[in-house]
Coordinates of C-alpha atoms and ligand atoms in Angstrom, one line a residue:
M1 CA 0.0 0.1 0.0
E2 CA 0.9 3.5 -0.7
F3 CA -1.8 6.0 0.4
R4 CA -0.4 8.5 -2.2
K5 CA -3.0 10.9 -2.0
R6 CA -2.2 11.7 1.7
Y7 CA 1.5 11.3 1.2
K8 CA 1.7 13.7 -1.9
E9 CA 0.1 16.4 0.4
L10 CA 2.6 15.8 3.0
I11 CA 5.4 16.1 0.5
A12 CA 4.0 19.3 -0.7
L13 CA 4.0 20.4 3.1
A14 CA 7.6 19.3 3.0
L15 CA 8.7 20.9 -0.1
F16 CA 6.9 24.0 1.3
A17 CA 8.7 23.5 4.8
T18 CA 12.1 23.3 3.0
G19 CA 11.8 26.4 1.1
G20 CA 10.1 24.8 -2.1
A21 CA 6.9 25.5 -3.6
L22 CA 3.8 23.5 -3.1
L23 CA 3.1 21.1 -6.1
P24 CA 0.6 22.1 -8.3
G25 CA -2.9 21.0 -7.6
Q26 CA -1.8 20.0 -4.1
S27 CA -3.7 21.0 -1.1
A28 CA -1.4 22.0 2.0
Q29 CA -4.1 20.4 4.4
P30 CA -3.2 16.7 4.9
S31 CA -6.2 14.6 5.5
G32 CA -6.9 13.9 9.3
P33 CA -7.4 10.9 11.1
P34 CA -10.4 8.9 10.3
S35 CA -13.4 10.1 12.0
V36 CA -15.1 7.6 14.4
P37 CA -19.0 8.2 14.7
S38 CA -20.0 9.4 18.1
I39 CA -21.4 7.1 20.9
K40 CA -24.9 9.0 20.2
D41 CA -24.7 8.6 16.6
R42 CA -24.0 4.8 16.9
L43 CA -26.8 4.1 19.3
D44 CA -29.1 6.4 17.2
A45 CA -28.3 4.1 14.2
M46 CA -28.9 1.0 16.4
M47 CA -32.2 2.2 17.7
A48 CA -33.5 3.6 14.6
G49 CA -34.9 0.5 13.6
G50 CA -35.3 1.8 9.7
K51 CA -36.2 -0.3 7.0
S52 CA -33.2 -2.5 6.3
A53 CA -31.8 -2.7 2.7
W54 CA -31.9 -6.6 3.1
T55 CA -34.4 -9.2 3.7
S56 CA -34.0 -11.8 6.3
E57 CA -33.3 -14.1 3.6
Q58 CA -30.4 -12.0 2.4
I59 CA -29.2 -11.7 5.7
K60 CA -29.1 -15.6 6.3
T61 CA -27.0 -15.8 2.9
M62 CA -24.5 -13.2 4.1
E63 CA -24.2 -15.2 7.3
H64 CA -23.6 -18.4 5.1
L65 CA -21.0 -16.7 3.1
R66 CA -19.4 -15.7 6.4
T67 CA -19.6 -19.0 7.9
Q68 CA -18.2 -20.4 4.7
A69 CA -15.2 -18.0 4.4
I70 CA -14.0 -18.9 7.8
S71 CA -13.6 -22.5 7.2
D72 CA -12.7 -22.7 3.6
T73 CA -8.9 -22.7 2.5
Y74 CA -9.2 -21.4 -0.9
A75 CA -7.8 -17.9 -0.2
L76 CA -5.0 -19.4 1.5
D77 CA -3.9 -21.8 -0.9
E78 CA -4.3 -19.1 -3.5
L79 CA -1.8 -17.0 -1.4
R80 CA 0.5 -19.6 -1.1
H81 CA 0.9 -20.2 -4.9
L82 CA 1.1 -16.3 -5.4
T83 CA 3.9 -16.2 -2.9
D84 CA 5.9 -19.4 -2.9
N85 CA 5.7 -20.5 -6.5
I86 CA 5.3 -17.2 -8.3
G87 CA 7.2 -14.9 -5.6
P88 CA 7.8 -11.3 -5.9
R89 CA 5.7 -9.5 -8.4
L90 CA 7.5 -6.1 -9.4
S91 CA 5.5 -4.2 -12.0
G92 CA 6.9 -5.2 -15.4
S93 CA 8.7 -8.2 -14.3
P94 CA 8.0 -11.5 -15.6
Q95 CA 6.7 -12.9 -12.3
A96 CA 4.1 -9.8 -12.5
Q97 CA 2.8 -11.5 -15.9
Q98 CA 2.8 -14.7 -14.5
A99 CA 0.7 -13.6 -11.7
V100 CA -1.9 -11.8 -13.9
D101 CA -2.1 -15.0 -16.2
Y102 CA -2.4 -17.4 -13.0
V103 CA -5.1 -15.3 -11.4
A104 CA -7.2 -14.9 -14.9
A105 CA -7.2 -18.5 -15.2
E106 CA -8.3 -19.0 -11.5
M107 CA -11.1 -16.8 -12.1
R108 CA -12.0 -18.4 -15.6
A109 CA -12.1 -21.9 -13.8
L110 CA -14.7 -20.3 -11.5
G111 CA -17.0 -19.5 -14.6
A112 CA -16.4 -15.8 -14.1
E113 CA -15.9 -13.6 -17.1
V114 CA -12.6 -12.4 -17.3
T115 CA -10.7 -9.5 -19.0
L116 CA -7.3 -8.5 -19.0
E117 CA -7.2 -4.6 -19.3
K118 CA -4.2 -3.0 -20.4
A119 CA -1.9 -0.8 -18.4
T120 CA 1.5 0.8 -19.0
V121 CA 3.9 0.3 -16.2
P122 CA 7.2 1.6 -15.2
H123 CA 9.9 -1.2 -15.2
W124 CA 12.5 -0.5 -12.7
V125 CA 14.9 -3.2 -11.8
R126 CA 16.9 -3.5 -8.3
G127 CA 20.9 -3.9 -8.9
V128 CA 23.7 -4.2 -6.6
E129 CA 23.1 -2.4 -3.4
K130 CA 26.0 -2.2 -0.8
G131 CA 27.1 0.4 1.8
E132 CA 30.3 0.5 4.0
L133 CA 31.6 2.8 6.1
I134 CA 35.4 3.6 5.1
S135 CA 36.1 6.3 7.7
W136 CA 35.2 7.3 11.1
A137 CA 36.1 8.2 14.7
G138 CA 37.8 5.2 16.3
Q139 CA 38.0 3.1 13.1
T140 CA 40.4 0.2 13.4
P141 CA 42.9 0.8 10.9
G142 CA 42.2 -1.3 7.6
T143 CA 38.8 -2.0 8.5
T144 CA 35.5 -1.0 6.9
Q145 CA 32.2 -1.3 8.5
K146 CA 28.8 -2.6 6.8
V147 CA 25.7 -0.5 6.4
V148 CA 22.5 -2.5 5.4
L149 CA 20.5 -0.7 3.2
T150 CA 18.5 -1.1 0.1
A151 CA 17.7 1.0 -3.1
L152 CA 14.4 2.9 -3.1
G153 CA 11.8 2.3 -6.0
G154 CA 12.7 4.3 -8.9
S155 CA 16.0 5.2 -7.6
V156 CA 19.0 6.0 -10.3
A157 CA 22.4 4.5 -10.1
T158 CA 25.5 5.6 -8.6
P159 CA 28.8 5.2 -11.0
P160 CA 29.3 1.2 -11.1
E161 CA 32.2 1.3 -9.0
G162 CA 30.2 3.4 -6.5
L163 CA 30.6 6.8 -4.8
S164 CA 32.3 7.7 -1.4
A165 CA 31.3 11.0 0.5
E166 CA 30.9 12.3 4.0
V167 CA 27.6 11.9 5.7
V168 CA 25.4 14.4 7.1
V169 CA 22.5 13.3 9.4
V170 CA 19.2 15.4 10.2
D171 CA 16.2 14.1 11.7
N172 CA 13.6 16.3 10.1
W173 CA 13.1 19.2 7.4
E174 CA 13.7 21.8 10.1
Q175 CA 17.0 20.4 10.9
L176 CA 18.1 20.4 7.3
H177 CA 16.6 24.2 6.8
A178 CA 18.8 25.3 9.9
L179 CA 22.4 23.8 8.4
A180 CA 24.9 26.4 6.8
P181 CA 24.2 26.8 3.0
D182 CA 27.1 24.6 1.9
A183 CA 26.9 22.1 4.7
V184 CA 25.3 19.2 2.5
K185 CA 27.2 20.3 -0.8
G186 CA 28.9 16.8 -2.2
K187 CA 27.7 15.1 0.7
I188 CA 25.3 12.0 1.3
L189 CA 22.4 13.3 3.7
L190 CA 20.5 11.0 5.8
F191 CA 16.9 11.6 6.8
N192 CA 16.9 10.1 10.2
H193 CA 13.1 10.4 10.8
K194 CA 11.9 7.7 13.5
F195 CA 8.9 5.6 12.7
D196 CA 6.5 6.3 15.6
K197 CA 6.3 2.8 17.1
E198 CA 3.8 4.3 20.0
L199 CA 1.1 5.2 17.5
A200 CA 1.6 2.1 15.6
A201 CA 1.2 0.2 18.7
Q202 CA -2.1 2.1 19.5
G203 CA -3.4 0.6 16.3
D204 CA -2.7 3.4 13.9
G205 CA 0.2 2.2 11.8
L206 CA -1.1 3.9 8.8
N207 CA -0.5 7.3 10.3
A208 CA 2.9 6.3 11.9
Y209 CA 3.7 5.1 8.2
V210 CA 2.3 8.5 6.7
G211 CA 4.4 10.5 9.2
G212 CA 7.8 8.9 8.1
V213 CA 7.0 8.2 4.2
V214 CA 7.1 11.6 3.5
Y215 CA 11.0 11.5 3.9
R216 CA 11.4 8.5 1.7
G217 CA 9.0 10.4 -1.2
A218 CA 10.5 13.8 -0.8
G219 CA 14.1 13.1 0.5
P220 CA 15.8 12.9 -2.9
I221 CA 14.3 16.3 -4.0
A222 CA 15.2 18.2 -1.0
A223 CA 18.7 16.2 -0.6
A224 CA 19.4 17.4 -4.0
A225 CA 18.0 20.8 -3.9
A226 CA 20.7 21.1 -1.1
G227 CA 23.6 19.8 -3.0
A228 CA 23.7 16.4 -1.8
V229 CA 25.2 13.6 -4.2
A230 CA 23.2 10.9 -2.6
V231 CA 20.6 10.4 0.1
L232 CA 19.6 8.0 2.5
V233 CA 16.5 7.8 4.5
R234 CA 15.7 5.8 7.5
S235 CA 13.6 2.8 6.8
V236 CA 9.7 3.7 7.4
G237 CA 8.7 0.6 9.5
G238 CA 8.2 -0.6 13.3
A239 CA 10.8 -3.8 13.8
D240 CA 14.1 -4.0 14.9
F241 CA 15.4 -6.8 12.8
R242 CA 18.1 -4.6 10.9
L243 CA 15.6 -4.8 7.9
P244 CA 15.6 -2.0 5.4
H245 CA 12.2 -1.0 4.0
T246 CA 12.1 -0.3 0.4
G247 CA 9.2 1.8 -1.3
M248 CA 8.7 4.4 -4.2
T249 CA 10.8 7.6 -3.8
Q250 CA 10.1 10.7 -5.9
Y251 CA 12.1 13.2 -8.3
A252 CA 11.1 16.6 -9.4
P253 CA 11.6 18.2 -12.8
G254 CA 14.7 20.7 -12.7
V255 CA 16.1 19.1 -9.4
A256 CA 19.2 16.6 -10.0
K257 CA 18.2 12.9 -9.6
I258 CA 20.6 11.3 -6.8
P259 CA 20.9 8.0 -5.8
A260 CA 18.5 7.1 -3.0
A261 CA 18.4 4.3 -0.5
A262 CA 16.9 3.4 2.9
V263 CA 18.9 2.1 5.6
T264 CA 17.9 0.0 8.8
A265 CA 16.9 1.9 11.8
E266 CA 20.0 0.3 13.7
D267 CA 22.1 1.8 10.9
A268 CA 20.5 5.4 10.8
D269 CA 21.3 5.1 14.4
L270 CA 25.1 4.1 14.1
L271 CA 25.4 6.9 11.5
K272 CA 23.7 9.4 13.8
D273 CA 26.2 8.5 16.8
L274 CA 29.3 8.5 14.8
T275 CA 28.5 11.6 13.1
S276 CA 28.1 13.2 16.3
Q277 CA 31.8 12.1 17.1
G278 CA 33.5 13.6 13.9
P279 CA 33.5 13.3 10.2
V280 CA 32.1 9.8 8.5
K281 CA 32.7 8.9 5.0
L282 CA 30.6 6.1 3.6
H283 CA 31.0 4.1 0.2
L284 CA 27.8 3.4 -1.7
T285 CA 27.0 1.5 -4.4
L286 CA 23.6 1.2 -6.0
T287 CA 22.9 -0.2 -9.9
P288 CA 19.1 0.0 -10.2
Q289 CA 18.0 0.3 -13.8
T290 CA 14.9 2.1 -15.2
L291 CA 14.0 0.0 -18.3
P292 CA 11.3 1.2 -20.9
D293 CA 7.9 1.1 -19.6
A294 CA 6.2 -2.3 -19.8
Q295 CA 2.9 -3.4 -21.2
S296 CA 0.9 -5.2 -18.3
Y297 CA -2.7 -5.8 -17.2
N298 CA -5.4 -5.6 -14.7
V299 CA -7.2 -8.7 -14.3
I300 CA -10.9 -7.9 -14.3
A301 CA -13.2 -11.2 -13.6
D302 CA -17.1 -10.5 -13.7
W303 CA -19.5 -12.4 -11.7
K304 CA -22.6 -11.2 -13.8
G305 CA -25.6 -9.8 -11.8
T306 CA -28.9 -11.0 -12.4
E307 CA -31.0 -8.0 -12.5
H308 CA -28.5 -5.3 -13.3
P309 CA -25.5 -6.7 -14.8
E310 CA -24.2 -3.3 -15.9
Q311 CA -24.2 -2.0 -12.2
V312 CA -20.9 -3.2 -10.5
V313 CA -19.5 -3.7 -7.5
V314 CA -15.8 -3.9 -7.2
V315 CA -14.0 -6.2 -4.8
S316 CA -10.1 -5.7 -5.4
G317 CA -6.4 -5.7 -4.0
H318 CA -3.4 -5.1 -6.1
L319 CA -1.2 -7.8 -7.6
D320 CA 2.0 -6.2 -8.0
S321 CA 4.6 -6.2 -5.0
W322 CA 7.9 -5.1 -4.0
D323 CA 10.8 -7.5 -5.0
L324 CA 12.5 -8.1 -1.5
G325 CA 10.2 -10.3 0.0
T326 CA 7.1 -12.3 -2.0
G327 CA 4.4 -9.8 -1.3
A328 CA 2.2 -11.8 0.9
I329 CA 0.9 -9.1 3.4
D330 CA 1.4 -6.4 0.7
D331 CA -0.8 -7.3 -1.5
G332 CA -1.3 -10.6 -2.1
A333 CA -3.5 -11.1 0.8
G334 CA -5.8 -8.4 -0.7
V335 CA -5.9 -10.0 -4.1
V336 CA -6.7 -13.6 -2.4
V337 CA -9.4 -12.4 -0.1
S338 CA -11.0 -11.0 -3.0
M339 CA -10.7 -13.9 -5.4
Q340 CA -12.4 -15.7 -2.1
T341 CA -15.5 -13.5 -2.7
L342 CA -16.1 -14.9 -6.4
H343 CA -15.0 -18.5 -5.3
L344 CA -17.5 -18.3 -2.3
L345 CA -20.4 -17.2 -4.7
K346 CA -19.7 -20.0 -7.1
E347 CA -19.6 -22.6 -4.2
L348 CA -22.5 -21.3 -2.6
G349 CA -24.5 -20.9 -6.0
I350 CA -25.3 -17.1 -5.2
H351 CA -26.0 -14.7 -8.1
P352 CA -26.5 -11.1 -6.8
R353 CA -28.7 -8.9 -8.9
R354 CA -25.9 -6.7 -9.7
T355 CA -22.2 -7.7 -10.8
V356 CA -19.3 -8.6 -8.4
R357 CA -16.2 -7.4 -10.2
F358 CA -12.8 -8.8 -9.1
V359 CA -10.2 -6.3 -9.9
A360 CA -6.3 -7.4 -9.4
W361 CA -4.8 -4.1 -9.7
M362 CA -1.1 -3.5 -11.4
S363 CA 1.4 -1.3 -10.3
E364 CA -0.2 0.1 -7.3
E365 CA 3.3 0.2 -5.6
E366 CA 4.8 2.2 -8.4
G367 CA 2.4 4.8 -9.2
S368 CA -1.1 3.1 -9.4
E369 CA -0.9 3.0 -13.3
G370 CA -3.5 0.1 -13.4
A371 CA -5.9 2.3 -11.4
A372 CA -5.2 5.0 -13.6
A373 CA -6.0 3.1 -16.8
Y374 CA -9.1 1.8 -15.4
M375 CA -10.4 5.3 -14.8
V376 CA -9.8 6.0 -18.4
D377 CA -11.3 2.6 -19.7
H378 CA -14.3 2.9 -17.8
N379 CA -14.9 6.7 -17.6
N380 CA -18.3 6.3 -19.0
E381 CA -19.5 3.8 -16.5
I382 CA -18.6 5.3 -13.2
S383 CA -22.2 5.9 -12.5
N384 CA -22.9 2.2 -12.7
H385 CA -20.5 1.4 -10.2
V386 CA -22.3 0.9 -6.9
G387 CA -19.4 0.2 -4.4
A388 CA -15.8 -0.5 -4.3
I389 CA -14.0 -2.4 -2.0
E390 CA -10.1 -2.6 -1.7
S391 CA -8.1 -4.6 0.8
D392 CA -4.6 -3.2 1.2
L393 CA -3.4 -3.0 4.8
G394 CA -2.3 -6.7 5.4
A395 CA -4.1 -9.7 6.3
D396 CA -4.2 -9.3 10.4
H397 CA -7.6 -9.3 12.2
P398 CA -10.6 -6.9 10.7
A399 CA -12.3 -5.2 13.3
G400 CA -15.0 -3.7 10.7
I401 CA -15.7 -2.0 7.6
Y402 CA -14.0 1.7 6.7
Y403 CA -16.3 3.5 4.4
A404 CA -15.9 6.8 2.5
G405 CA -19.0 8.7 1.0
K406 CA -22.3 9.6 2.3
G407 CA -22.5 9.9 6.2
E408 CA -25.6 7.7 6.1
L409 CA -23.5 4.7 4.8
G410 CA -22.9 3.9 8.6
Q411 CA -26.6 3.6 9.3
W412 CA -27.1 1.8 5.8
L413 CA -24.2 -0.8 6.9
R414 CA -25.6 -1.8 10.4
P415 CA -27.4 -5.1 9.4
V416 CA -24.0 -6.0 7.5
S417 CA -22.0 -5.1 10.4
Q418 CA -24.3 -7.2 12.7
V419 CA -23.7 -10.1 10.6
L420 CA -19.7 -9.6 11.2
D421 CA -20.3 -9.2 14.7
A422 CA -19.5 -13.0 15.5
I423 CA -16.1 -12.6 13.8
G424 CA -15.4 -9.5 15.6
A425 CA -15.6 -7.3 12.7
E426 CA -18.6 -5.3 13.4
T427 CA -17.3 -1.4 13.7
L428 CA -18.0 1.0 11.0
V429 CA -15.6 3.8 10.7
S430 CA -16.0 6.7 8.3
T431 CA -12.7 7.6 6.3
P432 CA -11.7 9.9 3.7
E433 CA -9.6 7.1 1.8
T434 CA -10.0 3.5 1.8
G435 CA -7.4 2.2 -0.9
E436 CA -5.0 3.8 -3.3
D437 CA -6.7 1.8 -6.2
I438 CA -10.1 2.9 -5.6
A439 CA -9.3 6.5 -4.8
G440 CA -10.3 7.3 -8.3
L441 CA -13.6 5.7 -7.8
T442 CA -13.9 7.5 -4.3
A443 CA -13.3 10.7 -5.9
K444 CA -16.0 10.3 -8.4
G445 CA -18.6 9.8 -5.6
V446 CA -18.4 5.8 -5.6
P447 CA -19.3 4.7 -2.1
S448 CA -15.9 3.0 -1.2
F449 CA -15.0 0.4 1.6
A450 CA -12.0 -1.5 2.9
P451 CA -11.5 -3.9 5.8
V452 CA -10.3 -2.0 9.3
Q453 CA -7.2 -4.3 9.4
D454 CA -5.2 -4.3 12.9
S455 CA -2.2 -2.6 11.5
R456 CA 0.1 -2.8 14.6
F457 CA 2.5 -5.3 13.2
Y458 CA 2.0 -4.6 9.4
F459 CA 4.6 -1.8 9.0
N460 CA 7.1 -4.3 10.8
Y461 CA 7.4 -6.5 7.6
H462 CA 6.0 -3.7 5.0
H463 CA 7.9 -3.6 1.9
T464 CA 11.0 -5.8 3.4
A465 CA 12.5 -9.1 2.5
A466 CA 10.3 -10.3 5.6
D467 CA 7.0 -9.8 3.6
T468 CA 6.5 -13.6 2.9
F469 CA 4.1 -16.3 3.4
D470 CA 4.6 -17.2 7.0
K471 CA 3.5 -13.8 8.0
I472 CA 0.0 -14.7 7.2
D473 CA -2.3 -16.1 10.4
P474 CA -4.9 -18.1 8.5
K475 CA -7.6 -17.2 10.7
H476 CA -7.1 -13.5 10.3
L477 CA -7.1 -14.0 6.6
N478 CA -10.2 -15.8 6.6
E479 CA -11.9 -13.1 8.7
N480 CA -10.7 -10.6 5.9
A481 CA -12.2 -13.0 3.3
A482 CA -15.4 -12.9 5.3
V483 CA -15.5 -9.3 5.2
M484 CA -14.8 -8.6 1.6
A485 CA -17.4 -11.6 0.7
V486 CA -20.2 -10.5 3.0
L487 CA -19.7 -7.0 2.3
A488 CA -19.5 -7.5 -1.6
Y489 CA -22.8 -9.4 -1.5
A490 CA -24.5 -7.0 0.6
L491 CA -23.6 -4.2 -1.9
A492 CA -24.5 -6.2 -5.0
D493 CA -27.8 -7.7 -3.8
S494 CA -29.4 -4.7 -1.7
Q495 CA -32.7 -3.5 -2.6
E496 CA -31.7 -0.1 -3.6
P497 CA -27.9 0.7 -4.4
A498 CA -25.8 1.7 -1.5
P499 CA -26.6 5.8 -0.5
R500 CA -24.3 8.0 -2.7
Ligands
ZN1 ZN1 -0.1 -2.4 -1.1

């Protein structure tokens, strides 16, 4: 996941803070935390006893879907194949194409109507990535010291033999701003912003991430503007296992593109300590390549509606992943819990009145090119989209449903949340953003939704080599599948479409 919109706004703020101009079309107001309905609102909603959008027969179908999702191993088996057999699915890679073909075949096997919709995607490949201290206070003569790092997505390369430069460390934009004009010139600048572990521990991993990711995104621009020859950022993540976290970075027109890497939290601390004692020199080698853009696809699979086949409910996750791990929590899990929705409809012989459209989005991590292509290709059908769901915050226990759109959606969904109460997923939380790939639909007024996933641990592994199949708790994965299936059915079979 990237949550680019919020992150772009923060980058704009960061550029503003460092003396740059706001990016065109960007607001200076970051989105606030999700607003939780007051106790009074929730009590009112529960007591209202208004007309439900679903009959008791339909509620029974939701219960059936929930129960079946909890016991079925389809999502887990599909995830095992995507991660262990196919592996990392970086945009433009052969594995991404293999995943497209595999998921399309699986959906065809269920009897869904499958279309591959073209998207042109970036094709960046990682090369050698190596950091070593070559000079520092107290150095044992003749030795070097390893720095654990990984190139940021989209980074340009150093010369093949690497570059050597002194390291300057700042904790934030303000410290950069306070440096003497030439302090960073010809040097490697490290942004040492610490991930807010306490915020993540309280359950708000997403905002802890957004607080740090702005340095990953805007760091190269700010560093190059200050004259740096390369930039390092402290990994945006919560665990202390000396794991570097990759992720997309940004360059700006008119500002030099400099090599960019994430160092582990431990190595950021090391550099901070040593630079406080005297000059520190680092040798940095990064040899990524940006190849010509590649042709790729979103996988679309329609479970056709019986009454209004033209009306669509999107249920989705993104199929591409970073390359360090195998993309289990980000976002193989989102893809397979969405696949599970169609699988359960088939298994239970359920044919809602509207079309349930599974979408496996391509290239969310590197710019959401798949989602952008969808918005162009389906521009004339947006009003027929009655709802959109995306799961892209891992696979831990879902506490309920995020919704974006009309305020009354919360009350409208009460009967659905009562069905999900049995698996502890009964909360309904209003939010401005539900998922990066469905942000375009949300902006056009399509009611959109996401599971409220427990994000306390997600950012420990996010975008690292440790994002692997073993991180998936099968019970939690199935709870997410239940939320996706029940909600998708509810949206596709309600008497009237969801309020918009
Ligand atoms: Zn993701």
